[in-house]
mmCIF file of C-alpha atoms and ligand atoms in Angstrom:
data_model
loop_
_atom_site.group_PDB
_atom_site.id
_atom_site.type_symbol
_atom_site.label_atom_id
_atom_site.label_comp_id
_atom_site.label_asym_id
_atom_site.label_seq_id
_atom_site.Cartn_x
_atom_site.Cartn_y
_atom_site.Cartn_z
ATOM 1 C CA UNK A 1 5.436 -95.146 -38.971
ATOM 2 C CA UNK A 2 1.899 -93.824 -40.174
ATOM 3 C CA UNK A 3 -0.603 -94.110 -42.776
ATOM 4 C CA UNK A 4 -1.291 -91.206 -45.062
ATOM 5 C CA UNK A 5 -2.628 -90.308 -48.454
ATOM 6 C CA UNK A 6 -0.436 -91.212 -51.427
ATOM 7 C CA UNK A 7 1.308 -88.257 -52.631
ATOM 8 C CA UNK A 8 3.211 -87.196 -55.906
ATOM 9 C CA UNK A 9 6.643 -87.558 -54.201
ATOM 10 C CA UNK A 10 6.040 -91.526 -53.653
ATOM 11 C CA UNK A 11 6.333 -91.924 -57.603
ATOM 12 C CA UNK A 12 9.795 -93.160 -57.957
ATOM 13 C CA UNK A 13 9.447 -95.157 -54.977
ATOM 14 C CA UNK A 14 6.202 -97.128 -56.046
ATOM 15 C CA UNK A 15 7.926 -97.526 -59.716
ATOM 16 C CA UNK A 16 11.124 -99.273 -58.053
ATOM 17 C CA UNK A 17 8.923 -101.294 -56.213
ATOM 18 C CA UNK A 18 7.479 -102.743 -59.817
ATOM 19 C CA UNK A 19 10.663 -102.904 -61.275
ATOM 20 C CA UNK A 20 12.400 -104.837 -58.779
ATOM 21 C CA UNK A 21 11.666 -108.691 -59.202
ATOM 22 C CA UNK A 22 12.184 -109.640 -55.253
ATOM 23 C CA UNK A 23 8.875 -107.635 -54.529
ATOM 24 C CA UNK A 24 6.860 -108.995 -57.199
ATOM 25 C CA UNK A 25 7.350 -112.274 -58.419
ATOM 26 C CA UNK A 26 4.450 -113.768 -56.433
ATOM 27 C CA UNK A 27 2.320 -110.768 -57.272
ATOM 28 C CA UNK A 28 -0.686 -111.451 -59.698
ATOM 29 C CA UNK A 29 -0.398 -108.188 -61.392
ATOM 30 C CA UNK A 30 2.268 -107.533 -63.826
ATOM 31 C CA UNK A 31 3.846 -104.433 -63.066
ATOM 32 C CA UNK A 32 7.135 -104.463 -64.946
ATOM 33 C CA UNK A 33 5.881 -102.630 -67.685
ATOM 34 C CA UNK A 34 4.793 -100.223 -65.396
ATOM 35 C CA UNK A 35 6.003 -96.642 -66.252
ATOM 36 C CA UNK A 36 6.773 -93.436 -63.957
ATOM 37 C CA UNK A 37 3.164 -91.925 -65.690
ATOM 38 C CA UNK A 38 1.321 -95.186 -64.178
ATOM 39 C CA UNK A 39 2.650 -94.372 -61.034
ATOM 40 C CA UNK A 40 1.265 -90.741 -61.330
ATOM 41 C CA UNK A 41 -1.759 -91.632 -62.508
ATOM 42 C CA UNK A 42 -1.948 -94.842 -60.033
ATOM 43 C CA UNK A 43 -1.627 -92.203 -57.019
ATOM 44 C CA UNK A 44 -3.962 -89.195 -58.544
ATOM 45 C CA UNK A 45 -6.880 -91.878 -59.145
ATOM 46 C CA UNK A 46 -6.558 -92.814 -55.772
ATOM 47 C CA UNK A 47 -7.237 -89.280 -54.312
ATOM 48 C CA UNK A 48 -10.985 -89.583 -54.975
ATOM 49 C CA UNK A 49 -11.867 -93.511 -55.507
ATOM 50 C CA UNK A 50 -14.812 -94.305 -53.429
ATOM 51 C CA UNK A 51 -14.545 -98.164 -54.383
ATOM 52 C CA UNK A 52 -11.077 -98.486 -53.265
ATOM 53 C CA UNK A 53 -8.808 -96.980 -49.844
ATOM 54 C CA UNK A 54 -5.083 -96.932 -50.805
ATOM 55 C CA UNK A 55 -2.816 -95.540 -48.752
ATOM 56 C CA UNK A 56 1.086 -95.277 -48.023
ATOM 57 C CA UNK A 57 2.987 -96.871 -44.782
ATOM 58 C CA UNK A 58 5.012 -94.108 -44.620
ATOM 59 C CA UNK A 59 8.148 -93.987 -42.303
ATOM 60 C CA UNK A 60 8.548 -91.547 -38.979
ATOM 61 C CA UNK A 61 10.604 -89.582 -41.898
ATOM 62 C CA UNK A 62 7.877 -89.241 -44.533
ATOM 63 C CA UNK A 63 9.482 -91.669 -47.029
ATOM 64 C CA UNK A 64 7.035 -94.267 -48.988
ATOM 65 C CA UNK A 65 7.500 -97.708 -47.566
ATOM 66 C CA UNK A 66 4.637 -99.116 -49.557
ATOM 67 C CA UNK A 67 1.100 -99.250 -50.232
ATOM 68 C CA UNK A 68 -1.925 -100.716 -48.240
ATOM 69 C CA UNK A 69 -5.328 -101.235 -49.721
ATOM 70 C CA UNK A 70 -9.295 -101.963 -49.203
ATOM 71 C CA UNK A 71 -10.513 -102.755 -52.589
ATOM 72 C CA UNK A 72 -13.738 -103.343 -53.632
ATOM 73 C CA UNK A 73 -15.325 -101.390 -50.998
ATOM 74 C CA UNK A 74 -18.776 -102.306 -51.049
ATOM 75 C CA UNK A 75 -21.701 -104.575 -49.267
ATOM 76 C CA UNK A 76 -19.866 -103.770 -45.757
ATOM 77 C CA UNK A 77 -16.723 -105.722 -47.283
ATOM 78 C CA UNK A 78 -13.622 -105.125 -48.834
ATOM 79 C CA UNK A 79 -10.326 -107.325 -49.971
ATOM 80 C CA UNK A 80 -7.050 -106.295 -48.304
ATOM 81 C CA UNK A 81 -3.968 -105.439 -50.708
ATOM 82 C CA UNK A 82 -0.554 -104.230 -49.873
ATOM 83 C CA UNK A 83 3.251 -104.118 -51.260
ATOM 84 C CA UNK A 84 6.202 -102.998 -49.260
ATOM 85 C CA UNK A 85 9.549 -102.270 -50.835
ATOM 86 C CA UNK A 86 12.067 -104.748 -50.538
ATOM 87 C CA UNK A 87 13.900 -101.940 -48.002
ATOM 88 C CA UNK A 88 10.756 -102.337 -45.405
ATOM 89 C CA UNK A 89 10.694 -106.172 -45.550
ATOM 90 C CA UNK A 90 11.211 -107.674 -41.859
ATOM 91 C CA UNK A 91 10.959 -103.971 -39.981
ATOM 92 C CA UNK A 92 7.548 -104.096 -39.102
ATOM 93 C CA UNK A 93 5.842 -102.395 -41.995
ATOM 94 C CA UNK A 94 3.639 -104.665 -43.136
ATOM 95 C CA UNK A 95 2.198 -105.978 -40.297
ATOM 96 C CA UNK A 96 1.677 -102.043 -38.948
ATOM 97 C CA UNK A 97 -0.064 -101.264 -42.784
ATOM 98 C CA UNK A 98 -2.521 -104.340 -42.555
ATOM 99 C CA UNK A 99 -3.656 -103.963 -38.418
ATOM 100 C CA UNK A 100 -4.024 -100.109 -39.217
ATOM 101 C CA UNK A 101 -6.405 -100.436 -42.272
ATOM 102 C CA UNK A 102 -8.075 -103.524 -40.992
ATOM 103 C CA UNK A 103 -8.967 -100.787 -38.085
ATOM 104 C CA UNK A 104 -9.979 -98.057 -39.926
ATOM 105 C CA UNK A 105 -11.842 -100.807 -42.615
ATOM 106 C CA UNK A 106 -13.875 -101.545 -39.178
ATOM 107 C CA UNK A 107 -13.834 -98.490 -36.899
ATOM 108 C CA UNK A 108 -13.837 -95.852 -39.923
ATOM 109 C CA UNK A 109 -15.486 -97.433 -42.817
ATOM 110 C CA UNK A 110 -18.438 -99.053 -40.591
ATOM 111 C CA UNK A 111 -17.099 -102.538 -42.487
ATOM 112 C CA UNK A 112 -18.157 -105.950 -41.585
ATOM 113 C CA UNK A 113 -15.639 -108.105 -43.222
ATOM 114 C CA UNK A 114 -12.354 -107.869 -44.426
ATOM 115 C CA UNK A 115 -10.518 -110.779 -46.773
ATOM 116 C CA UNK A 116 -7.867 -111.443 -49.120
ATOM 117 C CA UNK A 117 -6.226 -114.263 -50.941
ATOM 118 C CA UNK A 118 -2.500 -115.645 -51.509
ATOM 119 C CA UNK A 119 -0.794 -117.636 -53.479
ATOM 120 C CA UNK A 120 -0.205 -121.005 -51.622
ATOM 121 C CA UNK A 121 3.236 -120.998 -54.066
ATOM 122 C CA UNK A 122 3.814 -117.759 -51.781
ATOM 123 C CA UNK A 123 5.149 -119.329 -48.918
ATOM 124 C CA UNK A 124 6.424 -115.949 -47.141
ATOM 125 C CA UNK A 125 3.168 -114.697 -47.515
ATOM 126 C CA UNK A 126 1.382 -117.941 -46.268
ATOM 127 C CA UNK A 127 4.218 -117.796 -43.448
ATOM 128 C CA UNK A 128 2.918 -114.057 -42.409
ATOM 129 C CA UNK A 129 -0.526 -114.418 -42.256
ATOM 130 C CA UNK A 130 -0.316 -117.531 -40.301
ATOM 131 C CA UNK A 131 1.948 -116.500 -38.185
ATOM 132 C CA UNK A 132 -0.143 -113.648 -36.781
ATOM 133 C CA UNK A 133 -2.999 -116.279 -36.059
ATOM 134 C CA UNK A 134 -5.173 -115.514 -39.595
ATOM 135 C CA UNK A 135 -7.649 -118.518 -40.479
ATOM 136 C CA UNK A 136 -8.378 -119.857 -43.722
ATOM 137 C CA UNK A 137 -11.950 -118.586 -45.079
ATOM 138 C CA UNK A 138 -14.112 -121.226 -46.863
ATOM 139 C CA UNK A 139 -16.779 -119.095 -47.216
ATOM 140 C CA UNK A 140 -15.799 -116.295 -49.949
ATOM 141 C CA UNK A 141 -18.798 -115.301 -52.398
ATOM 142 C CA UNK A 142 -19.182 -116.434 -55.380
ATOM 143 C CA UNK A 143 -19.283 -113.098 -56.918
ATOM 144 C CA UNK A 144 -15.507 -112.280 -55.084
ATOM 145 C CA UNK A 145 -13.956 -115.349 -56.497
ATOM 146 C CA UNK A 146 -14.787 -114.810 -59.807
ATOM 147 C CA UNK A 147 -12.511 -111.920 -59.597
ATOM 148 C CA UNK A 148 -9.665 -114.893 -59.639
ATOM 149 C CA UNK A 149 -11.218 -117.784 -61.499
ATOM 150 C CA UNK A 150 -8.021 -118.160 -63.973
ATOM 151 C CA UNK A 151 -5.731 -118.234 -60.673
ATOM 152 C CA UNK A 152 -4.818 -121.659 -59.224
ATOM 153 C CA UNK A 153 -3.737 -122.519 -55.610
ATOM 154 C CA UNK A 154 -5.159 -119.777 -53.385
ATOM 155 C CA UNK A 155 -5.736 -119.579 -49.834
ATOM 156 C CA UNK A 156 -7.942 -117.106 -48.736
ATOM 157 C CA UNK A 157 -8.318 -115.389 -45.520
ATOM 158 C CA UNK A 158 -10.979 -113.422 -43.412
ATOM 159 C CA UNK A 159 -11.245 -111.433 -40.673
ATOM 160 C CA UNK A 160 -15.196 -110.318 -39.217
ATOM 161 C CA UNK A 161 -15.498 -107.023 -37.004
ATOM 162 C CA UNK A 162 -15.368 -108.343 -33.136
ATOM 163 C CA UNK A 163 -12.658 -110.813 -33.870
ATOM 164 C CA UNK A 164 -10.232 -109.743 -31.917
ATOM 165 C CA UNK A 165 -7.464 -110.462 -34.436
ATOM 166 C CA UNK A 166 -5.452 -108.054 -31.857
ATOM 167 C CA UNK A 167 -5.689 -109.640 -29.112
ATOM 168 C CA UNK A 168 -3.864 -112.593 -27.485
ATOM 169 C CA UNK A 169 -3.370 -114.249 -24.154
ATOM 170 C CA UNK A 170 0.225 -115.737 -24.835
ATOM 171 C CA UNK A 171 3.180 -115.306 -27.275
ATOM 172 C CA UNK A 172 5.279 -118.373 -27.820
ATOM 173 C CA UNK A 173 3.417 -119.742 -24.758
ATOM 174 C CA UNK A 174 4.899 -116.930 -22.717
ATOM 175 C CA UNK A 175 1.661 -114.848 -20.579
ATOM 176 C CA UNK A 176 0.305 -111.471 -21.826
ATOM 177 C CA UNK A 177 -1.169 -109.812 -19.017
ATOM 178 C CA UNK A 178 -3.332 -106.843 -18.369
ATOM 179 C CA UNK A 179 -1.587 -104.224 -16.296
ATOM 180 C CA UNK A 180 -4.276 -102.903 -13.744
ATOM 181 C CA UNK A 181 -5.061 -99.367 -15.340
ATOM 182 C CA UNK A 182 -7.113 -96.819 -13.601
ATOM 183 C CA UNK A 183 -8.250 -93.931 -16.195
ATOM 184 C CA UNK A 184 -8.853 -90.351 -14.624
ATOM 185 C CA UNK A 185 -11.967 -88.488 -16.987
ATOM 186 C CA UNK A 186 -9.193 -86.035 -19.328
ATOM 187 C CA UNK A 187 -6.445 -86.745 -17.072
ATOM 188 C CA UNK A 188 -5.342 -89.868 -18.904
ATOM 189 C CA UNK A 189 -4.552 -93.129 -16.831
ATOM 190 C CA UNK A 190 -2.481 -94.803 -14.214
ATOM 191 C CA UNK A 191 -1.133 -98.535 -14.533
ATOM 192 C CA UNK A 192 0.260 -100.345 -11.959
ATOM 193 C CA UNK A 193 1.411 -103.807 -10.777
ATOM 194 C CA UNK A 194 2.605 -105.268 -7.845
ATOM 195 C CA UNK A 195 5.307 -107.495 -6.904
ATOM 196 C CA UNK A 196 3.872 -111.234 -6.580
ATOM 197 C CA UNK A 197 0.165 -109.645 -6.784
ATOM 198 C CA UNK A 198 0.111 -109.128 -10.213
ATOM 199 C CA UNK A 199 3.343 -110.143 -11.322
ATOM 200 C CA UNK A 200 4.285 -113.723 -10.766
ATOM 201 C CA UNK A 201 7.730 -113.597 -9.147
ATOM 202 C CA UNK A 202 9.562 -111.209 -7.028
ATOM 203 C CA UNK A 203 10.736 -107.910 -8.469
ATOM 204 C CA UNK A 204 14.731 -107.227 -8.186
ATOM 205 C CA UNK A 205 15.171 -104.806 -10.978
ATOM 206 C CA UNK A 206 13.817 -102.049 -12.996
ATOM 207 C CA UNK A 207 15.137 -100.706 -16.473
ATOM 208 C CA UNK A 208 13.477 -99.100 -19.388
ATOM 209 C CA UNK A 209 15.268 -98.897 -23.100
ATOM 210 C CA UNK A 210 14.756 -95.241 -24.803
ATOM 211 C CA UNK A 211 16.073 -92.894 -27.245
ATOM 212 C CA UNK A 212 15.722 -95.931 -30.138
ATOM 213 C CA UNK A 213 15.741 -94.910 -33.734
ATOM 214 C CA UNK A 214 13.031 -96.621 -35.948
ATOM 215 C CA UNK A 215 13.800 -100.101 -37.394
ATOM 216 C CA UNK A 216 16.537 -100.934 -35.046
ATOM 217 C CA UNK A 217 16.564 -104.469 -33.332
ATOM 218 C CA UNK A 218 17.854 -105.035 -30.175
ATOM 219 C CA UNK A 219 18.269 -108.146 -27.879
ATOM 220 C CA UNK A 220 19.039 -111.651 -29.720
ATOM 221 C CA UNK A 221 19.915 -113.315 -26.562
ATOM 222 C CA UNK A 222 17.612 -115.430 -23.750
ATOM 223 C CA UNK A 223 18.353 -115.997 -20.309
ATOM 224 C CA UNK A 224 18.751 -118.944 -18.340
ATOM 225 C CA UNK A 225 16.816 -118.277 -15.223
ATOM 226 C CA UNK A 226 15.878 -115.055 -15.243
ATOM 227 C CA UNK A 227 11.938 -114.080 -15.333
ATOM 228 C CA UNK A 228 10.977 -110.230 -16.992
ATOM 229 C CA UNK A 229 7.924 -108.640 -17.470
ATOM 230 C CA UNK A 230 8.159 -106.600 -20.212
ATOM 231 C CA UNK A 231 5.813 -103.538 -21.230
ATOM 232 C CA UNK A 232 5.890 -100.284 -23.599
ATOM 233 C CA UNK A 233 4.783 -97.220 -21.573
ATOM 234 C CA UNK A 234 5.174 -95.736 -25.171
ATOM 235 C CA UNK A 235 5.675 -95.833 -28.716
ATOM 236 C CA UNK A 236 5.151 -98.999 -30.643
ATOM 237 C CA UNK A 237 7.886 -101.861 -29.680
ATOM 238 C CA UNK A 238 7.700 -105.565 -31.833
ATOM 239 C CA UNK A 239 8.430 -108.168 -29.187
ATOM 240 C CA UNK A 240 9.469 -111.362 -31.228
ATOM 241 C CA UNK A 241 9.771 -114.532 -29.294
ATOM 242 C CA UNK A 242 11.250 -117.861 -29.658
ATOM 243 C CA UNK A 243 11.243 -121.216 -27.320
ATOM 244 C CA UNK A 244 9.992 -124.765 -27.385
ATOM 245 C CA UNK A 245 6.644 -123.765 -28.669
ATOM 246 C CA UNK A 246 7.868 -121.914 -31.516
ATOM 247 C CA UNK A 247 8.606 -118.436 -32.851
ATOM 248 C CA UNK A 248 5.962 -115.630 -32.194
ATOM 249 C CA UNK A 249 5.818 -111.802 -32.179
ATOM 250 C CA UNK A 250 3.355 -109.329 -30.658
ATOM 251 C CA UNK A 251 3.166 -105.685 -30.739
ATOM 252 C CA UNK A 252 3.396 -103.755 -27.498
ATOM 253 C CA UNK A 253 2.096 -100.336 -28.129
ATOM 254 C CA UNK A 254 -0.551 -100.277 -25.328
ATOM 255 C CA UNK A 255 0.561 -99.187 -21.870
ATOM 256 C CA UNK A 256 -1.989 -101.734 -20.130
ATOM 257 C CA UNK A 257 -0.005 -104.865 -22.078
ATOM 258 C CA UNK A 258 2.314 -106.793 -20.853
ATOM 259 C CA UNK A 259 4.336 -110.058 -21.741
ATOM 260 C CA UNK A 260 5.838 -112.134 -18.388
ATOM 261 C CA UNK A 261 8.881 -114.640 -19.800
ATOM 262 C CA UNK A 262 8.744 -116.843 -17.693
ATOM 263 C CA UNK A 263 10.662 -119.535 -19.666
ATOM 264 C CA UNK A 264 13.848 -120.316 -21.970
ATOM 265 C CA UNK A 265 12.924 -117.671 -24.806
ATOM 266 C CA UNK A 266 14.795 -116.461 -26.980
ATOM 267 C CA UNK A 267 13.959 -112.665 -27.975
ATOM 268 C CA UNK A 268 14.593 -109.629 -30.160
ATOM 269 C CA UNK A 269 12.746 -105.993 -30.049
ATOM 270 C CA UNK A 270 12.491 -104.184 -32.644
ATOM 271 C CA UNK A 271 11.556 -100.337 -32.594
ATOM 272 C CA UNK A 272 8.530 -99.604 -34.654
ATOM 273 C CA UNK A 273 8.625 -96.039 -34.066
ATOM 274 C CA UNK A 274 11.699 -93.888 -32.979
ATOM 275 C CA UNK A 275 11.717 -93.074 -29.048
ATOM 276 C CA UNK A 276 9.025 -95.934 -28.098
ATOM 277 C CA UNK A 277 10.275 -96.942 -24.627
ATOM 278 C CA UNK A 278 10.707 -100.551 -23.558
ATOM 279 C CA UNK A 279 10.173 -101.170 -19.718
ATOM 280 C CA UNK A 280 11.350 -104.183 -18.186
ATOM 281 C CA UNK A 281 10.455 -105.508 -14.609
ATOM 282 C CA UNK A 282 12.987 -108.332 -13.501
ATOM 283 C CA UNK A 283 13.216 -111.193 -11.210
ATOM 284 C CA UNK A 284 16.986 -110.904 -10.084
ATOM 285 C CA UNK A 285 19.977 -108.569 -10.282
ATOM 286 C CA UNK A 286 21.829 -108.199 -13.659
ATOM 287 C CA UNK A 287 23.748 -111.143 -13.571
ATOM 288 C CA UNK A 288 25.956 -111.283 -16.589
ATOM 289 C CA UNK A 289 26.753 -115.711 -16.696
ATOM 290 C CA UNK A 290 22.725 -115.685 -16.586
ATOM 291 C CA UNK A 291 22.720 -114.541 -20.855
ATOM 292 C CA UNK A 292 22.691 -117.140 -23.735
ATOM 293 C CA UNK A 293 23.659 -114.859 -26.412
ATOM 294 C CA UNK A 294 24.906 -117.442 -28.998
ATOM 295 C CA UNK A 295 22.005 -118.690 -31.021
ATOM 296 C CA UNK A 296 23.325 -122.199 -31.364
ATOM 297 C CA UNK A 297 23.851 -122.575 -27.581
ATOM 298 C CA UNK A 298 20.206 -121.476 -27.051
ATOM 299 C CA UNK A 299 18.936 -124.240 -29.211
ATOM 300 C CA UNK A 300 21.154 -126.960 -27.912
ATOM 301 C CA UNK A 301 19.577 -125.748 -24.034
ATOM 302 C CA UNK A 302 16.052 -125.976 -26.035
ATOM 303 C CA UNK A 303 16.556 -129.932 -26.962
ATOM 304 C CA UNK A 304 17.809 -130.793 -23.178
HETATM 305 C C1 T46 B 401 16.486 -108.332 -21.970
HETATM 306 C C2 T46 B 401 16.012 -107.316 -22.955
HETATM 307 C C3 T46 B 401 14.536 -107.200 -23.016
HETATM 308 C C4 T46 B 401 23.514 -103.515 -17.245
HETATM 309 O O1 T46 B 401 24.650 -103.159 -16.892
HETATM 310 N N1 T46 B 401 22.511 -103.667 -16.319
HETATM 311 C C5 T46 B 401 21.268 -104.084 -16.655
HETATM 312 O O2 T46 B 401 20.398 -104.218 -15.769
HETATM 313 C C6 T46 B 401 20.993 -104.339 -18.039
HETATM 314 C C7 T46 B 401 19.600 -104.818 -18.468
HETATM 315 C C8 T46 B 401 21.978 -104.162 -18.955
HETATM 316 N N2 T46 B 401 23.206 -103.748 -18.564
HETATM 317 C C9 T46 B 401 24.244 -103.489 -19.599
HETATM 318 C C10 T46 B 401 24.697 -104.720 -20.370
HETATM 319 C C11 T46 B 401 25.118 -104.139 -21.697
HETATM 320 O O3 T46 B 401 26.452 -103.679 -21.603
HETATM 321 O O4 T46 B 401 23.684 -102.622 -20.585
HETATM 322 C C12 T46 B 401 24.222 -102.915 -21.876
HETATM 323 C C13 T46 B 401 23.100 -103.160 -22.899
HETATM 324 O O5 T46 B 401 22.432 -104.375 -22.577
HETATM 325 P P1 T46 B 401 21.938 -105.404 -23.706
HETATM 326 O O6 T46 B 401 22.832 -105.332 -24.878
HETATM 327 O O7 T46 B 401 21.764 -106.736 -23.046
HETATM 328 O O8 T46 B 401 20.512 -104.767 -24.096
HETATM 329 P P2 T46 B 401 19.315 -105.469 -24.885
HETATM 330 O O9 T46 B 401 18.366 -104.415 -25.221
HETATM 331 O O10 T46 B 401 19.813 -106.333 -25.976
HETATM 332 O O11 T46 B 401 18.639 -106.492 -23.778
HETATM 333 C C14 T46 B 401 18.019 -105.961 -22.605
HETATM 334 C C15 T46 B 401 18.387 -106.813 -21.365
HETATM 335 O O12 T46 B 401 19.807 -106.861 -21.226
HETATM 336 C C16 T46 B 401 17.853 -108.222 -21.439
HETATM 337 O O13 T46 B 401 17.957 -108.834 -20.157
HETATM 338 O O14 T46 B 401 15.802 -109.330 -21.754
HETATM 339 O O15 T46 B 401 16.600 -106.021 -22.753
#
């Protein structure tokens, strides 16, 4: 998946998303009188707007999975937008359109802040942006939220340049760990780890997952004893995690990341982009009786 200009083609797309109720009912806008020549015109406008970025999440295939804004570009700030199609809900999408804007809002744009408001009555929203560790923001200008003085009940978010909203040192409690990387000057770089050095148990087993198309999910299973250190050599993989301190996911797109389960975890991968490659370092020999791969058994193990 990418980000790209909006183009012509992503008309009909962008007008079902408007038209179908599932995307938009906790929208503010009211886009089901929208028409195929607001689409156009939505998409040509955007071409040259110097207040406002919007751009599509495009799929590995080209096709329009939704849109992704900075409006309000201006005083080194700018309020995050974005609608996916009910089609990219749950595959990663929307969580690859808002890190790759908030990016470019800093890296590109020379922006200081980035923020954006919810409904609280949006509780899949609220879930999202909580879930990947956004605060509340108390301190929103006056001049911002009179953009939304008739709305009621929002919660509003920010994120500053330097926070390292990417960052993170576990994922459902389980380790993320820096994978000693040596770069060569245009010769790229070499990671490495060592048994017990770097890793904390005793390596048995290597294999790697490849040749994934985009948006599949793989795993839904947890083991009972087993330890892994997982890692994406390439491509973009979403690691989602679940044990006794919750339900977490983390991207692993960097070859110098790493994620160590070290505990009863339940966990599913999905493929962000088509041939990433997963890599997994393991504690013991495939041992088939060592998989949980009914959900229901994996949550009665949780409560012992
Ligand atoms: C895990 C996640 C991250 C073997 O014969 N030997 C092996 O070493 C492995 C790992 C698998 N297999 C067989 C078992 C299945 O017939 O390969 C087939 C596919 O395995 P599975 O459906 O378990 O693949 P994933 O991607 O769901 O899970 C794998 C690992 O199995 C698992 O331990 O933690 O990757």
């Amino acid at each position: 998946m990418y980000l790209r200009r909006l183009e012509l083609k992503d008309a009909p797309l962008m007008l079902a998303w408007m038209h179908d109720k599932s995307v938009t009912e906790k929208l503010q806008a009211n886009f089901a009188s929208k028409t195929m020549e607001d689409a156009e015109s939505f998409i040509k406008t955007s071409w040259d707007d110097k207040e406002n970025l919007h751009l599509a999440i495009s799929s590995d295939n080209d096709e329009y999975m939704g849109t992704v804004s900075l409006k309000h570009i201006e005083d080194g700030s700018a309020e995050f937008a974005i609608t996916v199609r009910a089609e990219a809900m749950g595959k990663g999408f929307s969580w690859f359109g808002m890190e790759s804007i908030i990016e470019k809002a800093f890296d590109e744009l020379g922006l200081e802040c980035v923020y954006w408001c919810v409904s609280r009555d949006n509780p899949r929203a609220v879930r999202f942006y909580d879930k990947h560790n956004f605060h509340e923001a108390l301190d929103i200008p006056d001049k911002v939220l009179k953009r939304y003085e008739d709305m009621k009940n929002l919660k509003w978010y920010s994120v500053l340049k330097g926070d390292d909203f990417l960052s993170r040192e576990t994922v459902a409690g389980c380790p993320v760990i820096h994978i000693k990387t040596i770069p060569t000057v245009d010769a790229g770089e070499l990671s490495f780890f060592e048994s017990t050095h770097d890793v904390p148990f005793d390596i048995k087993r290597m294999y790697y997952i490849s040749k994934v198309p985009e948006g599949v999910r793989r795993g839904f299973h947890a083991h009972k004893e087993l330890k892994q250190l997982l890692f994406c050599p390439y491509g973009r993989i979403q690691l989602i995690l679940e044990n006794k301190n919750g339900r977490e996911e983390i991207e692993l797109s960097d070859p110098s990341i790493g994620v160590v389960i070290d505990q009863l975890t339940w966990r599913e991968m999905l493929w962000l982009q088509k041939d990433s490659v997963l890599c997994v370092a393991a504690s013991d020999y495939y041992k088939v009786e060592d998989y949980i791969r009914d959900y229901d058994e994996f949550l009665e193990l949780l409560k012992k």
